[in-house]
Coordinates of C-alpha atoms and ligand atoms in Angstrom, one line a residue:
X269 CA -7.7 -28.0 -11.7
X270 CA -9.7 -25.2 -10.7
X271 CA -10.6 -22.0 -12.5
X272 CA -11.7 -18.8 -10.3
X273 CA -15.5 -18.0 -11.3
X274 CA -17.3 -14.8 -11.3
X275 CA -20.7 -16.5 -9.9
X276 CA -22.2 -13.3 -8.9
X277 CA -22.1 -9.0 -8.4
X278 CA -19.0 -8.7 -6.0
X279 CA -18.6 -12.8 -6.2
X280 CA -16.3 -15.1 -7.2
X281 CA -15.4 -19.0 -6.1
X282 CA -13.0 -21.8 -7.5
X283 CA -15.2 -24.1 -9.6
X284 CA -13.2 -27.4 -10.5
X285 CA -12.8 -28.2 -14.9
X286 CA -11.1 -30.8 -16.7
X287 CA -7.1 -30.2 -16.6
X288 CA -6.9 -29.0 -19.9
X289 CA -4.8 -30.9 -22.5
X290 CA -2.8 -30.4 -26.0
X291 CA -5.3 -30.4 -29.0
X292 CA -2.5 -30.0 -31.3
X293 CA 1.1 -29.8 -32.1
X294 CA 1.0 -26.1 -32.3
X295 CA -0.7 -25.3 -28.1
X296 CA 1.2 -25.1 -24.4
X297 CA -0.2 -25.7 -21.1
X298 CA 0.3 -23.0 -18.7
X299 CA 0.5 -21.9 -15.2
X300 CA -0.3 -18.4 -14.6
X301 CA 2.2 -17.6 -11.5
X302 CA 1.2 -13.7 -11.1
X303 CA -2.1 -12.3 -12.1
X304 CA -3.6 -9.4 -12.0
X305 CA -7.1 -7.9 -12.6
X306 CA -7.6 -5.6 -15.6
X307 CA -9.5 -2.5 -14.9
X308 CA -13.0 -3.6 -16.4
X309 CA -12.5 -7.0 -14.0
X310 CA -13.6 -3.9 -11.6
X311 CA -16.9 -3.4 -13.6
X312 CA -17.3 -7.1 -14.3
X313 CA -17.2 -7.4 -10.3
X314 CA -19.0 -4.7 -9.4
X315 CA -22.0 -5.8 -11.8
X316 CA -21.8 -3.2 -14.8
X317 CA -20.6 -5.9 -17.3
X318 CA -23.0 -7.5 -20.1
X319 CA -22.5 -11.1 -19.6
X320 CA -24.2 -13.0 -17.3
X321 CA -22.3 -15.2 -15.0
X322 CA -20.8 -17.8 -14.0
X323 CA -17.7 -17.3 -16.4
X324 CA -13.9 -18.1 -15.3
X325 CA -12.4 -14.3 -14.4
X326 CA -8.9 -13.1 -16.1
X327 CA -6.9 -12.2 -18.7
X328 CA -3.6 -10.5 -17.3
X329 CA -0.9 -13.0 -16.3
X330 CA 2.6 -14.3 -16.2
X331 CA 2.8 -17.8 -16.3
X332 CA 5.1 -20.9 -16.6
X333 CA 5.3 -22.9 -19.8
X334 CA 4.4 -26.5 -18.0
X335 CA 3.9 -28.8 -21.9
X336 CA 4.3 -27.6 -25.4
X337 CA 3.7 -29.3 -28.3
X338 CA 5.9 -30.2 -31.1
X339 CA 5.5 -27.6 -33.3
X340 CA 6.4 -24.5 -31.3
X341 CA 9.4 -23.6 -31.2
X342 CA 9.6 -20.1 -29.7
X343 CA 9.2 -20.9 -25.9
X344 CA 9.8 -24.2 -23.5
X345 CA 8.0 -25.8 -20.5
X346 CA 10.0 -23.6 -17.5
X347 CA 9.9 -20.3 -19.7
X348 CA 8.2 -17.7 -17.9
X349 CA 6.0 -16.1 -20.1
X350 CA 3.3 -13.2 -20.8
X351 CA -0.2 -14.6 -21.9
X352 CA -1.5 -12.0 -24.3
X353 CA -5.3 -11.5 -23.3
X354 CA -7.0 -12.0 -26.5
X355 CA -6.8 -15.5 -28.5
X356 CA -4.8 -15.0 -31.9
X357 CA -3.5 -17.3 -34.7
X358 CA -0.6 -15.1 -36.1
X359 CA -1.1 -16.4 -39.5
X360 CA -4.3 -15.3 -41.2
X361 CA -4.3 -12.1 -42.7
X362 CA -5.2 -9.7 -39.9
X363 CA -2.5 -11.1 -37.9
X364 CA -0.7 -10.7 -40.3
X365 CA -1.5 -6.8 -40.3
X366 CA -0.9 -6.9 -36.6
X367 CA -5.0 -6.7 -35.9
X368 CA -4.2 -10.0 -33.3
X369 CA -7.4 -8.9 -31.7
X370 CA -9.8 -9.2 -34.6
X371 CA -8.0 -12.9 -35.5
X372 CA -10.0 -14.6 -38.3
X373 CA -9.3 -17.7 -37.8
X374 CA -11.0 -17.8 -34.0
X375 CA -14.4 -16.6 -33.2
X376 CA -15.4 -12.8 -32.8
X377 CA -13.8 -12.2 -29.3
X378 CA -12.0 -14.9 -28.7
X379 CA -10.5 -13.9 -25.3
X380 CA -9.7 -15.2 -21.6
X381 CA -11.3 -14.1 -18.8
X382 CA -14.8 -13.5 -20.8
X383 CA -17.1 -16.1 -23.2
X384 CA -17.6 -13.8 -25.5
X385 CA -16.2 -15.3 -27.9
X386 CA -15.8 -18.9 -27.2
X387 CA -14.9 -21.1 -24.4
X388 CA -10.9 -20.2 -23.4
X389 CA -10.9 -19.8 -19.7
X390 CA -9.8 -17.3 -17.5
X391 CA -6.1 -16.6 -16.1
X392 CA -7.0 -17.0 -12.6
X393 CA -6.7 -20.9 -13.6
X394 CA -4.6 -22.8 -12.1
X395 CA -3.6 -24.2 -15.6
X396 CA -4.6 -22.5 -18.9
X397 CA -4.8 -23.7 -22.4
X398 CA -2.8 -21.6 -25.3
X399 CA -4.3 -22.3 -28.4
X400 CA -1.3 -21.0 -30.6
X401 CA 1.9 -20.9 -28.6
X402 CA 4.4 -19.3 -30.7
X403 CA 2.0 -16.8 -32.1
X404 CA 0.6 -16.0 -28.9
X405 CA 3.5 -16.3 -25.8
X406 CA 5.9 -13.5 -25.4
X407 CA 8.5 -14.5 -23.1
X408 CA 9.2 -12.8 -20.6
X409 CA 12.5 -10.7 -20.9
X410 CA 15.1 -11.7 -17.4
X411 CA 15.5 -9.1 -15.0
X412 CA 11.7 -8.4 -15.1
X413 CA 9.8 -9.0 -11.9
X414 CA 6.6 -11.0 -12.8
X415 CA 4.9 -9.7 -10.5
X416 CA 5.3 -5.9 -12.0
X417 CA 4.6 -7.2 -15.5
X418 CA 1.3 -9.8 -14.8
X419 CA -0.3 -6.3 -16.5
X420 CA 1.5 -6.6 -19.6
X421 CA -1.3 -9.3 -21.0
X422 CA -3.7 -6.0 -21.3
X423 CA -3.3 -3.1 -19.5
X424 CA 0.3 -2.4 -19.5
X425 CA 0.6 -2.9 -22.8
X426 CA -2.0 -1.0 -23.7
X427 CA -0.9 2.6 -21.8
X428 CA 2.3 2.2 -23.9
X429 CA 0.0 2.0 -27.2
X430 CA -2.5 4.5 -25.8
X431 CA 0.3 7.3 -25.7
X432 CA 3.9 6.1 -26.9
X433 CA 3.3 6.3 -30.8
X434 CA 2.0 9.7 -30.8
X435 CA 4.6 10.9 -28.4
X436 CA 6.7 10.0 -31.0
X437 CA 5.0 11.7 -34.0
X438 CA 4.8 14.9 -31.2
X439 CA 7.4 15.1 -29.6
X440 CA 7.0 17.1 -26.5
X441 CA 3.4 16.9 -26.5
X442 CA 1.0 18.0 -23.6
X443 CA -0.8 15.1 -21.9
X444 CA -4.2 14.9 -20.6
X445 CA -5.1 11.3 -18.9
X446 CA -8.7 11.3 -17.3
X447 CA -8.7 7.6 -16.0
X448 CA -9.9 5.7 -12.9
X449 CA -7.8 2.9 -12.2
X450 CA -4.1 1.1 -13.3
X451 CA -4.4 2.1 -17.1
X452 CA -4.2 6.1 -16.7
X453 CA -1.2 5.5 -14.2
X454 CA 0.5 3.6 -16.8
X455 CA -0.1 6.1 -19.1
X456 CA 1.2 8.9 -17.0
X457 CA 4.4 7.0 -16.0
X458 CA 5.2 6.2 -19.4
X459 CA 4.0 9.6 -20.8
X460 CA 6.9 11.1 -18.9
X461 CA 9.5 8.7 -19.5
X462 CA 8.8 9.4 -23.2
X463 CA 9.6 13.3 -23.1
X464 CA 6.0 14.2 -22.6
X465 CA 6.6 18.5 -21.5
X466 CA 3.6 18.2 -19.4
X467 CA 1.1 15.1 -18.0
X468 CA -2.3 16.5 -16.1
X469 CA -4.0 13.0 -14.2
X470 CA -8.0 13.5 -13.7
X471 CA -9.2 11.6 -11.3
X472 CA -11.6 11.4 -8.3
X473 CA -9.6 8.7 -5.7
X474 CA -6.8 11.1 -3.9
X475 CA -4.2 7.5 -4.2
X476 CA -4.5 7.5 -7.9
X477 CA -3.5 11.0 -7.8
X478 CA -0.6 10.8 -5.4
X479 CA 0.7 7.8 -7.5
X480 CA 0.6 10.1 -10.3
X481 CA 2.1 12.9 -8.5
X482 CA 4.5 10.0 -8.1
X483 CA 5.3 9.9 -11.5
X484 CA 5.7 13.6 -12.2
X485 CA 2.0 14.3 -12.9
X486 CA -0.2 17.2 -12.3
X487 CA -3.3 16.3 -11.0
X488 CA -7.3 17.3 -10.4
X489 CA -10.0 16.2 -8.7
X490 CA -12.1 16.6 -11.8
X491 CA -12.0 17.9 -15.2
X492 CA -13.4 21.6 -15.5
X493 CA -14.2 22.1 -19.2
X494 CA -10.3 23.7 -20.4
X495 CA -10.0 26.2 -22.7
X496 CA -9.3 24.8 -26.1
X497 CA -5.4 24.7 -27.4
X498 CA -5.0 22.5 -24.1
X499 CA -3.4 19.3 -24.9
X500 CA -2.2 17.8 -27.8
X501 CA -2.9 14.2 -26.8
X502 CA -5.7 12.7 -24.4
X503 CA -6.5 9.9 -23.0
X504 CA -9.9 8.6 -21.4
X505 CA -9.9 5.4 -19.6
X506 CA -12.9 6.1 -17.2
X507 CA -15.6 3.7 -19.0
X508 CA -17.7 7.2 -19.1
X509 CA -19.0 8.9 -22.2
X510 CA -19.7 12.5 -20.0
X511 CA -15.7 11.9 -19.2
X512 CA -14.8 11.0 -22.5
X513 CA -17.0 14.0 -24.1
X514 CA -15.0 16.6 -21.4
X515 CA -11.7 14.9 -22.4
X516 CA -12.2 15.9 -25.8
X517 CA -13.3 19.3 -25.4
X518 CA -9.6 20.0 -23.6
X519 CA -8.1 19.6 -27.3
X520 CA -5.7 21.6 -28.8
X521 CA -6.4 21.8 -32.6
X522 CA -6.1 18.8 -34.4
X523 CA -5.1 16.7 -31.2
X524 CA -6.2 13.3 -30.5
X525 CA -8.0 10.9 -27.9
X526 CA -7.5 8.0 -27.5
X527 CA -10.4 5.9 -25.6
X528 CA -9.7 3.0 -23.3
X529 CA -13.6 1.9 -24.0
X530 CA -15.6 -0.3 -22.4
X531 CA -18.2 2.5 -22.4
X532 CA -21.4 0.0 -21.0
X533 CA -23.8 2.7 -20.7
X534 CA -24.7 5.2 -23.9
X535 CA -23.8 8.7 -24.4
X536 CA -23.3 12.0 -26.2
X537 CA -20.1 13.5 -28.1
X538 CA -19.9 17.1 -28.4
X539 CA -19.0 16.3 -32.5
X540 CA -19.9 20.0 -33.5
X541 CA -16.8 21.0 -31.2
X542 CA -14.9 18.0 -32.3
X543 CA -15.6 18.9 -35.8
X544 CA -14.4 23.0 -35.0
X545 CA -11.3 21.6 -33.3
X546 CA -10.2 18.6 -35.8
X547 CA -10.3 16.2 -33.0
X548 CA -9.0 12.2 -33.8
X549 CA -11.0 10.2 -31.8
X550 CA -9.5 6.3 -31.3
X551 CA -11.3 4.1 -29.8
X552 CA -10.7 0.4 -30.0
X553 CA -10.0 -2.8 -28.5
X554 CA -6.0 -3.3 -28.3
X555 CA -4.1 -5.5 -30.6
X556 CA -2.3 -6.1 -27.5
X557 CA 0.3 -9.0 -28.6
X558 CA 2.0 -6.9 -31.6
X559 CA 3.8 -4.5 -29.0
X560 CA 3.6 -6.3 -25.8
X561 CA 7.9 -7.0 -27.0
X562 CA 7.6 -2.8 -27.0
X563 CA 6.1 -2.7 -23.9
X564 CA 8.2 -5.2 -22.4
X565 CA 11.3 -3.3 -23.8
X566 CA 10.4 0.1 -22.4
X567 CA 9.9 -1.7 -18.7
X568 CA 13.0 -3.1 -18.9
X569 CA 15.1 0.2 -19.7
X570 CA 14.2 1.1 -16.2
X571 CA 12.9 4.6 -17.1
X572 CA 9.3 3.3 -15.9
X573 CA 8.5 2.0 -12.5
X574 CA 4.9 -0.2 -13.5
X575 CA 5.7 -1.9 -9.6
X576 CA 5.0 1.8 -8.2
X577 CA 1.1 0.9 -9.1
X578 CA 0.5 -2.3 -8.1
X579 CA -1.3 -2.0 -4.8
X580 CA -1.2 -5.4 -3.0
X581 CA 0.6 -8.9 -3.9
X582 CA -2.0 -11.1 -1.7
X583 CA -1.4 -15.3 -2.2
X584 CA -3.5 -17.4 -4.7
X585 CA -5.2 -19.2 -2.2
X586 CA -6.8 -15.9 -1.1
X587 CA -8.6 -15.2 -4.7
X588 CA -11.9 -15.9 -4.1
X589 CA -12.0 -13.4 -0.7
X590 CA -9.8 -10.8 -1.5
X591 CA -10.6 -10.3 -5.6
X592 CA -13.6 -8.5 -4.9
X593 CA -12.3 -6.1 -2.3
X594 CA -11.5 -3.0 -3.9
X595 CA -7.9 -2.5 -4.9
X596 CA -6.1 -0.4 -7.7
X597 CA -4.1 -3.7 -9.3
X598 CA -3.3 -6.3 -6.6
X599 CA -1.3 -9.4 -8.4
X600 CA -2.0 -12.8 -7.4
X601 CA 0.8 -15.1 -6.5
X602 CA 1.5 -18.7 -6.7
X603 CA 4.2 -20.4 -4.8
X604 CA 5.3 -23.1 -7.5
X605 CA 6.8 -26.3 -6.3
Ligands
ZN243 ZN1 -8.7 -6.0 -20.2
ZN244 ZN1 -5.2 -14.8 -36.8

């Protein structure tokens, strides 16, 4: 099989592996049928990431169950399914507390897409191991378009933890998203659907913003510093510390920010203003397969359009050429026999 490899800065080509096979009772074999770049695959590409190449690319997918083992129980070969990014048990005792990202029973950073943390792959595979298939695989709910949802791995399912469950402890909230790519539109879109009074979108490119406007945004070019008593909830998902420092600054008393992360380069926090506001800073990798069923649930009550964002749906075949061309989220499609 072959699995798409990030070889170079703004390079990428299909490297042939080993098909991969069952290792126990408890795995599946997969075949990722729509996939989709996360936001820091953009970084990765462009050169800004910290591990040196070649790796296989990837860790946003739907894919079809193709073997299972004989211990899972919860999905069958012809399920389609969402393959959570990072590589969890479900059984030790931070799965247990829902921390599937921070799994003791793999190594630190077990993920696709990255060998961080191990040797897992990438999800532009054509066939992908899943080490623990019923803890892992969340199938995919019918009436859900793949091809809308091959974010729900990562970045879908991260806006809705980014914003939904302190929407619901404030109720009504003002929403501040300073973002550059398919996260802060998720956010926004979902913001509104969950009775946010009032979403302003930051960012630079003018077809974020009119995707924003789409989803009943405000939006800016750039954040001026905002008088404080702004917003009650922020979200950064720029990969900048000045943005994140800014994003902070527009709190109203005792609000809170959530960070998307993957801040490569060092900065400075204004944490004497943090400290006179009472800001809640969060920032932290996603235990993304807890409330990817959450995620998955609010797409399917239709009060969300994640389709609106995805920018392209461009064959397989034409990874290699068209994955480093910038897009916001284009989705990678496989015609299966
Ligand atoms: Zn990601
Ligand atoms: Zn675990």
């Amino acid at each position: 099989m072959r699995e798409l490899t990030y070889v170079a800065r703004r390079t990428v080509e299909w490297r042939e592996a080993p098909d991969p096979r069952l290792r126990s009772d408890q795995e599946a074999i997969v075949a990722p049928v729509a996939a989709t770049p996360c936001d820091v695959d953009s970084s990765i590409l462009a050169g800004h990431g910290f591990i040196e190449p070649p790796f296989a690319l990837g860790h946003e997918c739907v894919a079809r169950v193709v073997e299972t083992g004989a211990a899972v129980t919860a999905v069958a070969p012809g399920d389609l399914v969402v393959v959570p990014w990072s590589i969890n048990c479900g059984t030790c005792d931070r799965c247990r507390q829902s921390l599937t990202a921070h799994c003791a029973s793999v190594p630190y950073m077990a993920m696709y897409g990255a060998p961080i943390g191990g040797s897992w792959g990438g999800l532009f595979s054509d066939l992908v191991r899943v080490p623990y298939a019923d803890a892992m695989l969340v199938p995919l709910p019918a009436g859900l378009d793949p091809v809308a949802m091959a974010s729900a791995s990562d970045n879908w399912s991260l806006a809705w933890r980014l914003v939904a469950p302190h929407l619901k402890a404030r109720p009504g909230a003002r929403v501040l998203v300073v973002a550059r790519g398919s996260i802060g539109l998720y956010v926004c879109d979902i913001a509104r659907a969950l009775g946010a009074s009032e979403v302003l979108y930051v960012d630079p490119e003018p077809r974020h913003r009119a995707l924003a406007e789409g989803f009943g945004a405000a939006t800016a070019e750039a954040l001026e510093p905002a008088p404080q008593g702004s917003f009650e909830i922020a979200v950064e998902a720029t990969g900048r510390v000045d943005q994140l420092a800014l994003t902070v600054k527009s709190l109203a008393p005792e609000g809170i920010c959530e960070s998307a992360g993957n801040h490569f380069r060092p900065g400075e926090l204004p944490l004497l203003d943090m400290y006179l506001t009472g800001v809640t800073l969060r920032i932290a990798r996603d235990n993304v397969r807890a409330h990817i069923p959450d995620a998955l649930a609010l797409a399917a009550s239709g009060k969300v359009a994640p389709e609106k964002v995805v920018s392209d749906v461009i064959d397989w075949e034409d990874l290699p050429t068209a994955l480093p061309e910038k897009h916001l989220k284009p989705v990678f499609v496989r015609a299966e026999a």
